[in-house]
Tab-separated table of C-alpha atoms in Angstrom:
chain	number	residue	atom	x	y	z
A	1	GLY	CA	-0.166	0.268	0.003
A	2	GLN	CA	1.047	3.506	-0.686
A	3	ILE	CA	3.583	4.629	2.057
A	4	ASN	CA	1.204	8.145	3.990
A	5	SER	CA	2.881	11.374	5.067
A	6	LYS	CA	2.878	10.371	8.675
A	7	GLU	CA	4.928	7.249	7.893
A	8	LEU	CA	7.335	9.171	5.543
A	9	LYS	CA	8.065	11.862	9.067
A	10	THR	CA	8.972	8.505	10.825
A	11	GLY	CA	12.638	8.280	9.286
A	12	LYS	CA	12.075	4.739	9.352
A	13	TYR	CA	11.388	4.382	5.756
A	14	LEU	CA	15.111	4.912	3.875
A	15	ASN	CA	14.847	4.611	0.247
A	16	VAL	CA	11.030	5.592	-0.094
A	17	LYS	CA	9.259	8.433	-1.494
A	18	SER	CA	5.956	9.715	-1.429
A	19	GLY	CA	4.042	7.925	-3.919
A	20	ASP	CA	6.075	4.362	-3.597
A	21	SER	CA	4.777	1.274	-1.989
A	22	ILE	CA	5.751	-0.302	1.041
A	23	GLY	CA	4.658	-3.758	3.194
A	24	ARG	CA	1.448	-2.798	5.094
A	25	TYR	CA	1.010	-6.344	6.438
A	26	GLY	CA	2.492	-9.751	8.001
A	27	ILE	CA	5.669	-10.773	6.640
A	28	GLU	CA	5.749	-8.038	3.991
A	29	LYS	CA	5.952	-5.287	6.346
A	30	GLN	CA	8.212	-7.293	8.757
A	31	PHE	CA	10.612	-7.565	6.406
A	32	GLU	CA	9.683	-4.693	4.103
A	33	THR	CA	13.485	-2.828	4.288
A	34	TYR	CA	15.042	-5.982	2.862
A	35	LEU	CA	11.998	-6.227	0.425
A	36	GLN	CA	12.373	-2.391	-0.681
A	37	GLY	CA	15.625	-2.448	-2.674
A	38	LYS	CA	16.672	1.114	-3.471
A	39	ARG	CA	15.390	3.160	-6.794
A	40	GLY	CA	17.925	4.314	-9.505
A	41	GLY	CA	17.911	7.751	-11.950
A	42	ARG	CA	19.243	9.582	-13.987
A	43	GLN	CA	21.008	13.529	-13.520
A	44	VAL	CA	20.483	14.890	-17.116
A	45	GLU	CA	21.383	18.550	-18.721
A	46	VAL	CA	18.026	20.387	-19.746
A	47	ASP	CA	17.577	23.185	-21.781
A	48	ALA	CA	15.129	25.699	-21.266
A	49	SER	CA	12.035	23.646	-22.854
A	50	GLY	CA	12.821	21.284	-20.868
A	51	ARG	CA	14.555	18.944	-23.310
A	52	THR	CA	17.398	16.671	-22.262
A	53	ILE	CA	20.384	17.737	-24.277
A	54	LYS	CA	22.968	15.080	-22.107
A	55	VAL	CA	22.571	12.373	-19.398
A	56	LEU	CA	25.250	13.271	-17.161
A	57	LYS	CA	25.464	10.325	-14.397
A	58	THR	CA	22.650	7.250	-14.443
A	59	VAL	CA	22.198	5.287	-11.008
A	60	LYS	CA	20.890	1.741	-11.254
A	61	PRO	CA	18.167	0.660	-9.381
A	62	VAL	CA	18.899	-2.310	-6.429
A	63	ALA	CA	16.335	-5.160	-6.703
A	64	GLY	CA	14.868	-5.994	-3.208
A	65	LEU	CA	15.905	-8.734	-1.496
A	66	ASP	CA	14.066	-12.256	-1.361
A	67	LEU	CA	12.791	-14.052	1.552
A	68	ASN	CA	12.925	-18.046	1.513
A	69	LEU	CA	10.170	-18.905	3.822
A	70	THR	CA	9.657	-22.413	6.295
A	71	LEU	CA	5.839	-23.171	4.769
A	72	ASP	CA	5.357	-26.053	3.189
A	73	LEU	CA	2.774	-24.480	0.044
A	74	ASP	CA	0.887	-27.635	0.119
A	75	LEU	CA	0.298	-28.349	3.280
A	76	GLN	CA	-0.468	-24.464	3.747
A	77	GLN	CA	-2.995	-24.647	1.205
A	78	THR	CA	-4.226	-27.967	2.038
A	79	ALA	CA	-4.716	-26.650	5.311
A	80	GLU	CA	-6.627	-23.417	4.059
A	81	ARG	CA	-8.643	-25.807	1.528
A	82	LEU	CA	-10.226	-27.935	4.849
A	83	LEU	CA	-10.752	-24.888	6.804
A	84	GLY	CA	-13.387	-24.224	4.239
A	85	ASN	CA	-16.338	-21.718	6.070
A	86	ASP	CA	-15.010	-22.698	9.318
A	87	SER	CA	-13.330	-19.154	10.971
A	88	GLY	CA	-10.000	-20.836	12.936
A	89	ALA	CA	-6.599	-21.266	12.523
A	90	VAL	CA	-3.805	-24.582	11.736
A	91	VAL	CA	-0.450	-24.294	12.522
A	92	ALA	CA	2.327	-27.110	11.970
A	93	ILE	CA	5.596	-27.308	12.711
A	94	ASP	CA	8.751	-28.959	12.641
A	95	PRO	CA	9.312	-30.707	15.882
A	96	SER	CA	13.291	-30.464	15.136
A	97	ASN	CA	13.710	-26.961	14.361
A	98	GLY	CA	11.231	-25.081	15.392
A	99	ASP	CA	10.347	-24.568	11.345
A	100	VAL	CA	6.796	-23.002	10.878
A	101	LEU	CA	5.091	-25.499	7.982
A	102	VAL	CA	1.714	-24.088	8.198
A	103	LEU	CA	-0.049	-20.975	9.570
A	104	ALA	CA	-3.439	-20.537	8.056
A	105	SER	CA	-6.268	-18.286	9.771
A	106	ASN	CA	-9.913	-18.047	8.304
A	107	PRO	CA	-11.749	-16.255	7.087
A	108	SER	CA	-9.047	-14.773	5.128
A	109	PHE	CA	-8.689	-11.363	2.968
A	110	ASP	CA	-7.310	-10.148	-0.232
A	111	GLN	CA	-4.353	-8.209	0.040
A	112	ASN	CA	-4.293	-6.942	-3.105
A	113	ASP	CA	-7.214	-4.960	-2.317
A	114	PHE	CA	-5.244	-2.672	-0.407
A	115	ILE	CA	-2.538	-1.731	-2.988
A	116	GLY	CA	-4.238	1.313	-4.419
A	117	GLY	CA	-6.280	2.236	-1.481
A	118	ILE	CA	-9.208	0.114	-0.431
A	119	SER	CA	-12.427	1.609	-0.978
A	120	GLN	CA	-14.855	2.174	2.483
A	121	LYS	CA	-17.193	-0.012	1.479
A	122	ASN	CA	-14.803	-3.160	0.926
A	123	TRP	CA	-13.307	-1.778	4.207
A	124	GLU	CA	-16.375	-1.973	6.001
A	125	ALA	CA	-17.127	-5.332	4.880
A	126	LEU	CA	-13.866	-6.413	6.324
A	127	ILE	CA	-14.308	-4.310	9.620
A	128	SER	CA	-17.603	-5.787	10.457
A	129	ASP	CA	-17.448	-9.287	8.745
A	130	PRO	CA	-18.200	-11.518	12.167
A	131	GLY	CA	-15.615	-13.533	11.484
A	132	LYS	CA	-12.925	-11.302	11.728
A	133	PRO	CA	-10.616	-11.661	8.256
A	134	MET	CA	-7.998	-9.189	9.342
A	135	VAL	CA	-7.300	-10.977	12.550
A	136	ASN	CA	-4.504	-13.370	12.335
A	137	LYS	CA	-5.854	-15.938	14.714
A	138	ALA	CA	-2.839	-17.990	14.017
A	139	ILE	CA	-0.984	-15.946	15.993
A	140	GLN	CA	-3.552	-13.086	17.269
A	141	ALA	CA	-6.528	-14.967	18.782
A	142	GLU	CA	-6.607	-16.579	22.067
A	143	TYR	CA	-8.846	-19.239	23.094
A	144	PRO	CA	-9.399	-21.701	25.949
A	145	PRO	CA	-6.602	-24.721	25.447
A	146	ALA	CA	-9.391	-27.185	26.591
A	147	SER	CA	-8.178	-30.670	26.530
A	148	THR	CA	-4.695	-29.678	24.875
A	149	TYR	CA	-4.120	-27.982	28.465
A	150	LYS	CA	-3.960	-31.962	30.000
A	151	ILE	CA	-0.204	-32.075	28.966
A	152	ILE	CA	0.845	-29.197	31.472
A	153	THR	CA	-1.591	-30.655	34.016
A	154	SER	CA	0.322	-34.318	33.514
A	155	LEU	CA	3.643	-32.763	33.584
A	156	ALA	CA	3.045	-30.375	36.656
A	157	VAL	CA	1.418	-33.811	38.613
A	158	LEU	CA	4.265	-36.096	37.330
A	159	GLU	CA	7.035	-34.067	38.499
A	160	GLU	CA	5.971	-32.753	41.794
A	161	ASN	CA	5.511	-36.505	42.737
A	162	HIS	CA	1.957	-36.665	43.310
A	163	ILE	CA	1.684	-39.691	41.146
A	164	ASN	CA	3.476	-42.257	39.488
A	165	ILE	CA	2.973	-44.994	36.199
A	166	ASN	CA	1.308	-47.282	38.734
A	167	THR	CA	-1.036	-44.276	40.219
A	168	THR	CA	-4.604	-44.854	39.463
A	169	PHE	CA	-8.135	-42.642	39.892
A	170	PHE	CA	-11.483	-43.692	39.174
A	171	CYS	CA	-13.924	-42.065	36.679
A	172	PRO	CA	-17.474	-43.258	37.504
A	173	GLY	CA	-18.312	-40.484	34.599
A	174	PHE	CA	-17.792	-37.439	37.230
A	175	LEU	CA	-16.473	-36.034	40.169
A	176	LYS	CA	-18.134	-35.027	43.360
A	177	TYR	CA	-16.137	-31.260	44.818
A	178	GLY	CA	-17.262	-29.224	47.895
A	179	ASN	CA	-21.432	-28.914	46.787
A	180	ARG	CA	-20.867	-29.430	42.603
A	181	THR	CA	-20.721	-31.874	40.716
A	182	TYR	CA	-17.755	-32.064	37.506
A	183	GLY	CA	-18.847	-34.049	35.038
A	184	CYS	CA	-16.428	-36.121	32.111
A	185	TRP	CA	-16.961	-35.819	28.770
A	186	ASN	CA	-17.732	-39.321	28.670
A	187	LYS	CA	-20.996	-39.227	30.898
A	188	TYR	CA	-20.746	-43.398	31.461
A	189	GLY	CA	-16.683	-43.317	32.831
A	190	HIS	CA	-13.727	-44.892	32.357
A	191	GLY	CA	-13.157	-46.165	35.220
A	192	ASP	CA	-9.901	-46.884	36.889
A	193	LEU	CA	-6.864	-45.130	34.926
A	194	ASN	CA	-3.258	-44.259	35.179
A	195	VAL	CA	-1.182	-41.376	33.667
A	196	ILE	CA	-1.006	-42.990	30.518
A	197	ASP	CA	-4.478	-44.222	29.505
A	198	GLY	CA	-5.665	-40.825	31.368
A	199	ILE	CA	-3.919	-38.750	28.208
A	200	ALA	CA	-5.591	-41.499	26.026
A	201	GLN	CA	-8.976	-41.439	26.806
A	202	SER	CA	-8.490	-37.518	27.581
A	203	CYS	CA	-10.628	-38.189	30.373
A	204	ASP	CA	-11.715	-35.514	32.400
A	205	VAL	CA	-11.842	-36.371	36.194
A	206	PHE	CA	-8.729	-38.330	36.350
A	207	PHE	CA	-7.583	-34.583	35.532
A	208	TYR	CA	-9.515	-32.983	38.429
A	209	TYR	CA	-7.978	-35.294	40.662
A	210	SER	CA	-4.737	-34.139	39.261
A	211	GLY	CA	-5.124	-30.539	39.263
A	212	VAL	CA	-6.681	-30.624	42.879
A	213	LYS	CA	-3.624	-32.085	44.193
A	214	VAL	CA	-1.188	-29.681	42.090
A	215	GLY	CA	-2.967	-26.648	42.584
A	216	VAL	CA	-3.320	-23.565	40.570
A	217	ASP	CA	0.044	-22.026	41.405
A	218	LYS	CA	1.884	-25.208	40.502
A	219	LEU	CA	-0.092	-25.550	36.801
A	220	ALA	CA	0.485	-21.873	36.408
A	221	GLN	CA	4.417	-22.152	36.595
A	222	TYR	CA	4.603	-25.602	34.710
A	223	ALA	CA	2.296	-23.705	31.966
A	224	MET	CA	4.583	-20.486	31.894
A	225	GLY	CA	7.916	-22.271	31.793
A	226	SER	CA	6.515	-24.626	28.807
A	227	GLY	CA	6.306	-21.143	27.277
A	228	LEU	CA	2.303	-20.412	27.794
A	229	GLY	CA	1.070	-16.920	28.664
A	230	LYS	CA	4.365	-15.498	26.378
A	231	LYS	CA	4.604	-14.290	23.081
A	232	THR	CA	6.589	-17.050	21.375
A	233	GLY	CA	8.721	-14.171	19.374
A	234	ILE	CA	8.011	-15.362	15.739
A	235	LEU	CA	8.756	-12.725	13.678
A	236	LEU	CA	5.242	-11.170	12.825
A	237	GLU	CA	3.499	-8.317	14.146
A	238	ASN	CA	1.019	-7.870	17.213
A	239	GLU	CA	1.430	-11.257	17.973
A	240	LYS	CA	-0.745	-11.939	21.388
A	241	LYS	CA	0.190	-13.673	24.607
A	242	GLY	CA	-2.566	-15.360	26.038
A	243	LEU	CA	-3.541	-15.877	29.917
A	244	ILE	CA	-2.211	-18.300	32.773
A	245	PRO	CA	-4.333	-17.608	36.044
A	246	THR	CA	-3.022	-17.842	39.674
A	247	SER	CA	-4.332	-16.853	42.257
A	248	ALA	CA	-2.574	-13.572	42.967
A	249	TRP	CA	-3.670	-12.826	39.337
A	250	LYS	CA	-7.369	-12.832	40.118
A	251	LYS	CA	-6.882	-11.386	43.373
A	252	LYS	CA	-5.534	-8.378	41.539
A	253	ARG	CA	-7.884	-8.309	38.530
A	254	TYR	CA	-11.383	-9.531	40.426
A	255	LYS	CA	-10.496	-8.644	43.982
A	256	GLU	CA	-11.656	-12.190	44.483
A	257	SER	CA	-9.584	-15.034	46.134
A	258	TRP	CA	-8.892	-18.166	44.217
A	259	GLN	CA	-11.569	-20.448	44.651
A	260	PRO	CA	-10.647	-24.486	45.298
A	261	GLY	CA	-12.846	-25.923	42.995
A	262	GLU	CA	-11.637	-23.044	39.823
A	263	THR	CA	-8.753	-25.177	39.623
A	264	LEU	CA	-10.796	-28.285	38.471
A	265	SER	CA	-11.620	-26.415	35.334
A	266	VAL	CA	-8.358	-25.302	34.970
A	267	ALA	CA	-6.507	-28.536	34.819
A	268	ILE	CA	-8.643	-29.288	31.752
A	269	GLY	CA	-7.768	-26.083	29.972
A	270	GLN	CA	-11.423	-24.132	31.009
A	271	SER	CA	-11.477	-21.551	33.398
A	272	TYR	CA	-9.626	-18.068	32.761
A	273	ASN	CA	-6.792	-20.179	30.593
A	274	LEU	CA	-6.192	-18.282	27.083
A	275	VAL	CA	-3.653	-19.130	24.379
A	276	THR	CA	-2.742	-18.774	20.638
A	277	PRO	CA	-2.593	-21.518	18.382
A	278	LEU	CA	0.779	-21.002	17.629
A	279	GLN	CA	1.899	-21.294	21.450
A	280	MET	CA	0.045	-24.623	21.867
A	281	ALA	CA	2.227	-25.706	18.485
A	282	VAL	CA	5.454	-24.654	19.820
A	283	LEU	CA	4.470	-26.819	23.242
A	284	THR	CA	3.320	-29.831	21.272
A	285	ALA	CA	6.204	-29.665	19.500
A	286	ALA	CA	8.057	-30.025	22.405
A	287	VAL	CA	6.568	-32.556	24.073
A	288	GLY	CA	7.291	-34.272	20.268
A	289	ASN	CA	10.919	-33.603	20.295
A	290	GLY	CA	12.157	-34.526	23.784
A	291	GLY	CA	11.715	-31.088	25.540
A	292	THR	CA	12.815	-28.125	23.134
A	293	LEU	CA	11.285	-25.143	22.841
A	294	TYR	CA	12.470	-23.837	19.811
A	295	ARG	CA	11.334	-19.891	18.971
A	296	PRO	CA	8.792	-20.716	15.811
A	297	ARG	CA	11.193	-19.722	12.658
A	298	ILE	CA	9.068	-18.504	9.636
A	299	VAL	CA	12.054	-17.191	7.261
A	300	LYS	CA	14.545	-19.091	6.770
A	301	THR	CA	17.039	-16.941	4.361
A	302	ILE	CA	17.376	-13.580	2.903
A	303	LYS	CA	18.959	-13.863	-0.646
A	304	ASP	CA	20.012	-11.448	-3.508
A	305	GLY	CA	18.943	-11.622	-7.062
A	306	TYR	CA	21.450	-13.976	-7.988
A	307	GLY	CA	20.480	-16.262	-5.751
A	308	GLN	CA	23.282	-15.384	-2.797
A	309	VAL	CA	22.334	-15.715	0.609
A	310	VAL	CA	22.655	-12.256	2.251
A	311	LYS	CA	21.028	-13.606	5.928
A	312	LYS	CA	20.227	-16.897	7.094
A	313	ILE	CA	18.316	-16.538	10.187
A	314	GLU	CA	19.415	-20.229	11.985
A	315	SER	CA	17.010	-21.476	14.823
A	316	GLU	CA	17.022	-20.797	18.023
A	317	ILE	CA	16.431	-22.372	21.387
A	318	ILE	CA	13.997	-20.448	23.492
A	319	GLY	CA	14.461	-22.961	26.672
A	320	GLY	CA	13.384	-26.609	27.378
A	321	LEU	CA	10.067	-27.979	28.960
A	322	PRO	CA	10.050	-28.432	32.926
A	323	ALA	CA	9.846	-31.913	32.539
A	324	SER	CA	12.579	-34.803	33.098
A	325	GLN	CA	12.926	-37.024	30.142
A	326	GLU	CA	11.209	-39.906	32.400
A	327	THR	CA	7.634	-37.462	32.520
A	328	LEU	CA	8.313	-36.681	28.717
A	329	ASN	CA	8.117	-40.340	28.033
A	330	LEU	CA	4.929	-40.846	29.599
A	331	VAL	CA	3.409	-38.381	27.875
A	332	ARG	CA	4.219	-39.191	24.779
A	333	LYS	CA	3.115	-42.258	25.540
A	334	GLY	CA	-0.578	-41.280	26.284
A	335	LEU	CA	-0.531	-38.908	23.113
A	336	LEU	CA	0.728	-41.753	20.682
A	337	MET	CA	-2.499	-43.827	22.370
């Protein structure tokens, strides 16, 4: 889209003049300085009528650089097709290095509409669309993680030695806690389960018991230690960090004490928990690779017009899951089942 006077005055856009286009969204905005290139020009001598007498100097234009993305085109197109008319996101990550293979958000919009300046009608249609096409849901939408959060509850309850592989809980289809009854998704119950079965069956009652043993603040410690509640650091604008609740957070936010029953909801990924699809993909990739948290990488290399690499963006380890290999092996076995 065309640069405006306010942007020109910031001094951020070198070699850009009024009337030039700049990246407005996503990668094109983030990597603007690499993609822009430099304008060429001629210095000429003219007569009084403006006719060129001779060319004094010529400066060749320099083409912008090319970005080599980590995205797998076939996978990306498949994900976008499968989303169909649904509102949501699909993220896929290579567990061995953090490469983002799919980053799909739906509904989307045609960025070409913005090139010459978007019409008022099209703009109003975009911002009033209930599907929020302008929001990149993979990195900006914050959802309750639901049963995917049971990975965190498993890590916490095992690492804190509240249970081991031989510990079982009985699921009759519900758990009576205080004066409330908390149901399992399977109203007929799962019977006796150890942690592997609990994960494999995604049994709510198993994780209610686990959550009560661990407590909300320990759950939060493991969630944040696994990369939730903070930005992943992907090189895209406006990434959201989600929310991992603690007893102190509730006291500050609502001026109320944490209730033990609320921990049951947190333990199965409900209550105040909020994550982005990208955060959960990074976490799951780390479980898959044995515990290494990678910063999600979306650009591999920056090349010139001759294919020479000008800059390489290396894979970056940002931490490790707060769990032993023994714990991770149990969790992986449950997830595989």
